[in-house]
mmCIF file of C-alpha atoms and ligand atoms in Angstrom:
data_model
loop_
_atom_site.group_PDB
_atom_site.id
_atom_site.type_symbol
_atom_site.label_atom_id
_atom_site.label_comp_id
_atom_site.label_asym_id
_atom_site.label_seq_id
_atom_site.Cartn_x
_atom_site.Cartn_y
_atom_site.Cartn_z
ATOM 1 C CA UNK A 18 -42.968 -8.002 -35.636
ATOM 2 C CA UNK A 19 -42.329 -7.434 -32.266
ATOM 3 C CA UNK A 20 -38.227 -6.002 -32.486
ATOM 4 C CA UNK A 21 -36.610 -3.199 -34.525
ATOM 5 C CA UNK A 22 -33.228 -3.038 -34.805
ATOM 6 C CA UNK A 23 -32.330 0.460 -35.067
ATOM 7 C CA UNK A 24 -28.862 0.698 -36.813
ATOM 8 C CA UNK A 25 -26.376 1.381 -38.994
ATOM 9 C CA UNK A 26 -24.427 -1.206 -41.562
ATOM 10 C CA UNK A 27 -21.649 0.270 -41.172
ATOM 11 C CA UNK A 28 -21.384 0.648 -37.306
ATOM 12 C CA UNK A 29 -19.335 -1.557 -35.225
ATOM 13 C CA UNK A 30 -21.731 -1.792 -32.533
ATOM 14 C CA UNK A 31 -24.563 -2.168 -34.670
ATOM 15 C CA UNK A 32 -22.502 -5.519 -35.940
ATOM 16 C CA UNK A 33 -22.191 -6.599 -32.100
ATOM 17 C CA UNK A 34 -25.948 -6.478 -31.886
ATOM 18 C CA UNK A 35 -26.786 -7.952 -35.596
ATOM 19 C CA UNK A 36 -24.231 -10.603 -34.660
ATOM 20 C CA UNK A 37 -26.410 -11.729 -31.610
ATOM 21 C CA UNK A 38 -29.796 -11.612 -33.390
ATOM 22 C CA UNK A 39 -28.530 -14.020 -35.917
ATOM 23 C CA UNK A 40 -26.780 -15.755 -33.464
ATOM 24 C CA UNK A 41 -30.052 -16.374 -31.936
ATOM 25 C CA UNK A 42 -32.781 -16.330 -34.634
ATOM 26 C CA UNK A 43 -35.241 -13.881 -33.341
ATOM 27 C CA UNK A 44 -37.478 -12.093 -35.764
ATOM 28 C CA UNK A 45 -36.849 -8.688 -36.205
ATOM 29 C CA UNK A 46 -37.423 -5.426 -38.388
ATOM 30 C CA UNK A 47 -33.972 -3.839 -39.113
ATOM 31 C CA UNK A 48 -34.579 0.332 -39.456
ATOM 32 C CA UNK A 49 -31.447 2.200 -41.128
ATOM 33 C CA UNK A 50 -30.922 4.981 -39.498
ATOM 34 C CA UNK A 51 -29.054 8.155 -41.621
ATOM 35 C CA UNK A 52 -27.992 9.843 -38.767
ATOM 36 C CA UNK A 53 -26.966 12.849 -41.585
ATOM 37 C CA UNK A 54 -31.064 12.949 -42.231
ATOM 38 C CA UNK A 55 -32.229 15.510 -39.614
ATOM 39 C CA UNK A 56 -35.324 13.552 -39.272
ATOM 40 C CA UNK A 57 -34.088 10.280 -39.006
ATOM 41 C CA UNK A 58 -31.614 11.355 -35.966
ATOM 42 C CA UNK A 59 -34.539 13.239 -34.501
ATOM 43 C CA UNK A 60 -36.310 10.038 -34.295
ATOM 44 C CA UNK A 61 -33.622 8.320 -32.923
ATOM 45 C CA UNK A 62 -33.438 10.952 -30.261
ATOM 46 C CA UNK A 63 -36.623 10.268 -29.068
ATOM 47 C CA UNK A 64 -36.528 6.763 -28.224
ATOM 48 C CA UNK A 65 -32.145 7.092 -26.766
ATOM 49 C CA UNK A 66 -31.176 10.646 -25.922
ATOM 50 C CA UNK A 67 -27.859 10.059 -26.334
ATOM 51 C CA UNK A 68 -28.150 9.447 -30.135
ATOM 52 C CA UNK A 69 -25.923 6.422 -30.850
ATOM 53 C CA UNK A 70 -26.846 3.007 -32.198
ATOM 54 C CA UNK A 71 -27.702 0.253 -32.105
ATOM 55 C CA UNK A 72 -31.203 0.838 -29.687
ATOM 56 C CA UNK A 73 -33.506 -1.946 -29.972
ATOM 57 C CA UNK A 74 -37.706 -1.706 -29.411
ATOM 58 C CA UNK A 75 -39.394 -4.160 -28.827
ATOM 59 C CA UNK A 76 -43.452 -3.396 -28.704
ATOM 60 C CA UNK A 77 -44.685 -6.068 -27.109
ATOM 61 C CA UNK A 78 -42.661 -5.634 -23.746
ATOM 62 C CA UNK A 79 -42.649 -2.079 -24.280
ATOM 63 C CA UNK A 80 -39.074 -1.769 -23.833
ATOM 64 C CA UNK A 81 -36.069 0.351 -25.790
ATOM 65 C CA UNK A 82 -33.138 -0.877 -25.092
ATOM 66 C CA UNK A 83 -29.973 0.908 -26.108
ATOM 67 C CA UNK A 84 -26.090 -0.239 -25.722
ATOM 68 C CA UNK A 85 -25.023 -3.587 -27.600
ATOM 69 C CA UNK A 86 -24.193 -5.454 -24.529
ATOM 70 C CA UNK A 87 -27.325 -4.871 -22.607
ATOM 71 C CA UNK A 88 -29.040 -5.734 -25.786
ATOM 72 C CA UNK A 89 -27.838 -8.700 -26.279
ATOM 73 C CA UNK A 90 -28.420 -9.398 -22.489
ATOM 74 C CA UNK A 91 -32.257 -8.431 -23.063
ATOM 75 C CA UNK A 92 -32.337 -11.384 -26.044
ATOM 76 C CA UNK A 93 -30.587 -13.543 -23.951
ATOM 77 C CA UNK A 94 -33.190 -13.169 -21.178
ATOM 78 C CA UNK A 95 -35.985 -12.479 -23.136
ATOM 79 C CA UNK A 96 -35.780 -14.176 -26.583
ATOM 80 C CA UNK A 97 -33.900 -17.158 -25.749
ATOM 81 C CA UNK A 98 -32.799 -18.432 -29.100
ATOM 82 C CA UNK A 99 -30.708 -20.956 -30.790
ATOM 83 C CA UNK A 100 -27.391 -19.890 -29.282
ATOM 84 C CA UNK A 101 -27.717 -18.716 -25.377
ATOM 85 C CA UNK A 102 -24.987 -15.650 -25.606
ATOM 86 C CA UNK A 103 -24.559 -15.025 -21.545
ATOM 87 C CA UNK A 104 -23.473 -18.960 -20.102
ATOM 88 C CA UNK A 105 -26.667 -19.946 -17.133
ATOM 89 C CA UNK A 106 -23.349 -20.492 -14.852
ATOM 90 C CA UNK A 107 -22.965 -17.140 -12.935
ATOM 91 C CA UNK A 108 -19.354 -17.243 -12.674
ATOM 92 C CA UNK A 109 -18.792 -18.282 -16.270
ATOM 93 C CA UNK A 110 -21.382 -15.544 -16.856
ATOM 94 C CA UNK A 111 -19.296 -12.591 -15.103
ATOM 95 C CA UNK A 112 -16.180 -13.492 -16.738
ATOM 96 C CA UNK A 113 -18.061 -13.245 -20.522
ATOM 97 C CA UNK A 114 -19.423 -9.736 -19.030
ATOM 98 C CA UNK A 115 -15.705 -8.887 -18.256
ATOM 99 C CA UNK A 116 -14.085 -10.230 -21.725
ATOM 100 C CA UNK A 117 -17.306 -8.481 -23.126
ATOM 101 C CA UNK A 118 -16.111 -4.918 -21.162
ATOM 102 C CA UNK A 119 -12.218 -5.357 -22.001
ATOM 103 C CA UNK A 120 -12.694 -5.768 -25.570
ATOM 104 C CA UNK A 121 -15.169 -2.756 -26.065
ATOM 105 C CA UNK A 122 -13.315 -0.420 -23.585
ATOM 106 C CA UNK A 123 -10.031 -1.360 -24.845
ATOM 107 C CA UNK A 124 -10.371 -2.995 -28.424
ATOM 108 C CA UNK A 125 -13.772 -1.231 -29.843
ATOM 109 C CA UNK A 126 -13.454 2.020 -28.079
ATOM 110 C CA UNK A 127 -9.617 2.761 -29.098
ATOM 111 C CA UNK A 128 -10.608 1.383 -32.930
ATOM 112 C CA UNK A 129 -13.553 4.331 -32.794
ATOM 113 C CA UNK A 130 -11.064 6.692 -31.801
ATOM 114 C CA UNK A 131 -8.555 5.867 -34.397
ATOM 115 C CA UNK A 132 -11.593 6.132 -37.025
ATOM 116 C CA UNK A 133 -13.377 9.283 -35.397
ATOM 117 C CA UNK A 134 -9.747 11.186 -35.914
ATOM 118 C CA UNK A 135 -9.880 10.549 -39.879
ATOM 119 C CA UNK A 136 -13.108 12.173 -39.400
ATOM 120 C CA UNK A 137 -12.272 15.722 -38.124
ATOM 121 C CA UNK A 138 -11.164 18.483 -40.162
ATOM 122 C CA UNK A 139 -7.298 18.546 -41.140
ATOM 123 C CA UNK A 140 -6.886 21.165 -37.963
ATOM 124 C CA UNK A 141 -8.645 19.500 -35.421
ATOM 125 C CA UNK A 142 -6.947 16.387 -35.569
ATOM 126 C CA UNK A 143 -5.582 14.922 -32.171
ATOM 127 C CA UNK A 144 -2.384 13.182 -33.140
ATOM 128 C CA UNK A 145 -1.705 12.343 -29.275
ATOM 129 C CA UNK A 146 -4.532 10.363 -28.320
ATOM 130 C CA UNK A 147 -4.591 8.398 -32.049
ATOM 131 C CA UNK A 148 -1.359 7.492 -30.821
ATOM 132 C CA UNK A 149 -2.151 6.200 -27.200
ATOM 133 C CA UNK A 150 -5.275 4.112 -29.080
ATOM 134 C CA UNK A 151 -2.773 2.343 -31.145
ATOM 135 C CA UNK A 152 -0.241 1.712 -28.450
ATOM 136 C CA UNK A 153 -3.547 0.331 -26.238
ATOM 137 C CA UNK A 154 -4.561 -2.000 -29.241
ATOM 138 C CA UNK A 155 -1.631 -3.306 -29.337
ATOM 139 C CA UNK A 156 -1.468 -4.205 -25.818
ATOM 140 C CA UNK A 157 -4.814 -5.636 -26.233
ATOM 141 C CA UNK A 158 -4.147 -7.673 -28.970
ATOM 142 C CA UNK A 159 -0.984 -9.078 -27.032
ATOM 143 C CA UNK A 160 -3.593 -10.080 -24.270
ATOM 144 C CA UNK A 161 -6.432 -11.377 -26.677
ATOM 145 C CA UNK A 162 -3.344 -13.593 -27.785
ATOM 146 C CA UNK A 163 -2.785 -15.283 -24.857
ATOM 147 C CA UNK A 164 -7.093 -15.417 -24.205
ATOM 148 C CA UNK A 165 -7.243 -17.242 -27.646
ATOM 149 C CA UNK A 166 -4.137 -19.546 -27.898
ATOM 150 C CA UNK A 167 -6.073 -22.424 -27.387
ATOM 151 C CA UNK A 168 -8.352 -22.334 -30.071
ATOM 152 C CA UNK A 169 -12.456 -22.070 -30.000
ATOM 153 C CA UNK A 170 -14.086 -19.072 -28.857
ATOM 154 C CA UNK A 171 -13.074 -16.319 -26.211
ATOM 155 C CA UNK A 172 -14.973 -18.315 -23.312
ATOM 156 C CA UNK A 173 -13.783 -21.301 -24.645
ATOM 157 C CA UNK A 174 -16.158 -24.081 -26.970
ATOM 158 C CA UNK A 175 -19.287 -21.735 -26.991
ATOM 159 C CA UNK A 176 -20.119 -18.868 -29.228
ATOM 160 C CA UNK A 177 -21.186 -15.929 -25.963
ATOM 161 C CA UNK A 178 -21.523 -11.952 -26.087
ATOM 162 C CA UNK A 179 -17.746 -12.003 -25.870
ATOM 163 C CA UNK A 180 -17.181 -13.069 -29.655
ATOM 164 C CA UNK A 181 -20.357 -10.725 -30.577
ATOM 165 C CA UNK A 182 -17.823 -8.025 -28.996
ATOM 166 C CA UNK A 183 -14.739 -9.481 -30.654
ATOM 167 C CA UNK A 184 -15.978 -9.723 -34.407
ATOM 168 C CA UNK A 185 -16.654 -6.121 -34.998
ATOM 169 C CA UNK A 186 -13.896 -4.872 -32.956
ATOM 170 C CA UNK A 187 -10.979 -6.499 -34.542
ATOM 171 C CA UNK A 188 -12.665 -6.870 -37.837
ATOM 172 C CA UNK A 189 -12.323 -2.958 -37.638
ATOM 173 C CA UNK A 190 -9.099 -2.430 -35.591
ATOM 174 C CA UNK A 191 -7.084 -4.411 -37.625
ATOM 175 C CA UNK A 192 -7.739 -1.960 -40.574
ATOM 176 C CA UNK A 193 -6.895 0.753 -38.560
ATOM 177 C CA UNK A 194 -4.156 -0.747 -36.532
ATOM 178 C CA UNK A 195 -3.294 -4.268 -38.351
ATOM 179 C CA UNK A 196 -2.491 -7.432 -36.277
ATOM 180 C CA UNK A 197 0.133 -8.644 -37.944
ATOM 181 C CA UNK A 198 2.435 -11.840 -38.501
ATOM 182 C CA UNK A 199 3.464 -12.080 -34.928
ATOM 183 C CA UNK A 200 -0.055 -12.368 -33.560
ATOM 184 C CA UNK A 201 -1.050 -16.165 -34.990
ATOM 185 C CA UNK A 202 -3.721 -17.012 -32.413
ATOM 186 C CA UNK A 203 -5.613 -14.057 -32.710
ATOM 187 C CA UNK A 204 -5.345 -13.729 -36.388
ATOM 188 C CA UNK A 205 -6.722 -17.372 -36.611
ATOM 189 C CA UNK A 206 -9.381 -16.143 -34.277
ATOM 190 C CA UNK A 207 -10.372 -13.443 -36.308
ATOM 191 C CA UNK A 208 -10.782 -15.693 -39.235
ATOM 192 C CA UNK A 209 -12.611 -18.097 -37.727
ATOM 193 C CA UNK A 210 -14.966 -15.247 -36.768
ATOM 194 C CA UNK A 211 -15.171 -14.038 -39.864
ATOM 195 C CA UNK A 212 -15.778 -17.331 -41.419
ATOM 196 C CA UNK A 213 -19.056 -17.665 -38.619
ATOM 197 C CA UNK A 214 -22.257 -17.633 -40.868
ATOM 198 C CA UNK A 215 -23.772 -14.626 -38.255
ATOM 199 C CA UNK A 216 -20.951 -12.723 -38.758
ATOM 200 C CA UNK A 217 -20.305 -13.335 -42.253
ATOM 201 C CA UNK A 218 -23.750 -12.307 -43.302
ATOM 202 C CA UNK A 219 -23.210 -9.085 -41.280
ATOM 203 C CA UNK A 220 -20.474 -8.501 -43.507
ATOM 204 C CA UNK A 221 -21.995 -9.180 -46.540
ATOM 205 C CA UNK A 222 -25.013 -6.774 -45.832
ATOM 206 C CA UNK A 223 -22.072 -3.600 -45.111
ATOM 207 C CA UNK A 224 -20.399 -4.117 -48.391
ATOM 208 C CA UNK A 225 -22.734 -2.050 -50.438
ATOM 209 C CA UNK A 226 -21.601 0.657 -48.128
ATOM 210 C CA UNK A 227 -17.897 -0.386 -47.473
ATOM 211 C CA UNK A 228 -16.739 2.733 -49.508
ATOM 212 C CA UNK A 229 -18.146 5.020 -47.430
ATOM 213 C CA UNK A 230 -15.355 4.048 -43.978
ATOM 214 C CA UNK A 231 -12.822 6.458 -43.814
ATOM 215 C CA UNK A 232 -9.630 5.244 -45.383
ATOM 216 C CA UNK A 233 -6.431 6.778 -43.553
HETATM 217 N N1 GSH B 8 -21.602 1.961 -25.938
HETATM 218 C C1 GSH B 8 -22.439 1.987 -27.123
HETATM 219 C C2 GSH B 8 -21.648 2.640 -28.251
HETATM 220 C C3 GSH B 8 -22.541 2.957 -29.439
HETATM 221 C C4 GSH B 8 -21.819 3.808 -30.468
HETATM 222 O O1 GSH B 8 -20.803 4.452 -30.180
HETATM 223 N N2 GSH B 8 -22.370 3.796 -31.677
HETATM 224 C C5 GSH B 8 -21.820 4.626 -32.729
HETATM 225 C C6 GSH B 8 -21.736 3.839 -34.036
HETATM 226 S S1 GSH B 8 -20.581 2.513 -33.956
HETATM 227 C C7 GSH B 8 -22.753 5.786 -33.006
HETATM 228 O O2 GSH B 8 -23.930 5.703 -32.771
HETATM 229 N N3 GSH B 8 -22.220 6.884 -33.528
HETATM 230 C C8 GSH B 8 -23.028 7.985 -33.931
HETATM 231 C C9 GSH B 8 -22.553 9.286 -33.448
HETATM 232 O O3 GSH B 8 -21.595 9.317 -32.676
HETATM 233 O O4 GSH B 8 -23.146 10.310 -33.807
HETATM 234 C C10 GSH B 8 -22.900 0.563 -27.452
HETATM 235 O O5 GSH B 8 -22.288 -0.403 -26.987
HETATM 236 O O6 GSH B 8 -23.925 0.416 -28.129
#
């Protein structure tokens, strides 16, 4: 098989990218990484330097491609499948790319931080900037509100990189930092993205391993 998936069922961005390649249907060999395995994250290093996942290879073309979004672009372009997730339309395009950028730099990236803090030893916790990622998820969600009020996806009637983005990162972010009653739109939205067979299959493969996220 031409693709590996290298990944983690747990990770949030490894759920962007497994959301796309069901999305789209394209064979591919998943490879669980245990980044606590010092082989298995020595591997990893070789093929992405900086040592996160997901990284996709893909042996034919010859290519590793790391970061979700330009993963998902490389499908798009490359393995066309069932669902296109970038629109053909360039403008339509750029403003998925930008939905695609707010939610990871201002949904995902404050959820990670929120997480990564549970994570550190009792004295090198950073009360300070847990607090400024809540107060920026909560601005966020305020926005992704309004984005969503009208029902469907976040570009609208199409499934695009932009809900790929969204599933994981409020899936995640409202454990850390709930939603809540006053949000309607975007806690219908998250349901409905939950309820999407791609992304409900990506959550049925992480419950085996559900008890290892950090609980506050
Ligand atoms: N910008 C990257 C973020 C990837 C990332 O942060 N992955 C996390 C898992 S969700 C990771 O590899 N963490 C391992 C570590 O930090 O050692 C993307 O979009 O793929």
């Amino acid at each position: 098989m031409s693709l590996t998936l290298h990944y983690h069922p747990l990770s949030s961005f490894c759920w962007k990218a497994l959301v796309a390649l069901y999305e789209n249907g394209a064979p591919f060999t998943a490879n669980l990484v245990n980044l606590a395995d010092p082989d298995q994250r020595a591997a990893l290093l070789r093929i992405s330097p900086i040592g996160r996942f997901p990284v996709l290879s893909d042996e034919v073309r010859g290519e590793v491609v790391p970061e979700s979004s330009i993963i998902i672009e490389y499908l798009d372009r490359h393995y066309p499948g069932r669902v296109r997730l970038i629109p053909e339309d360039p403008d339509l395009a750029r403003n998925t790319r930008l939905r695609d950028r707010f939610i990871d730099l201002y949904v995902h990236l404050q959820t990670q931080k929120i997480v990564g803090d549970r994570l550190r030893p009792a004295d090198r916790k950073d009360p300070h900037g847990v607090a400024e990622a809540r107060a920026q998820l909560r601005t966020s969600y305020a926005i992704m509100e309004q984005q969503v009020a009208r029902g469907g996806w976040m570009m609208g009637d199409t499934f695009s990189l932009a809900d790929c983005s969204a599933a994981p990162s409020l899936f995640y972010g409202n454990k850390v930092e709930p939603i809540g009653d006053r949000l309607p739109h975007l806690n219908a939205y998250l349901e409905r993205l939950k309820a999407r067979p791609s992304f409900a299959r990506v959550l049925k493969e992480a419950e085996p391993y559900f008890g290892m996220f950090p609980e506050a």
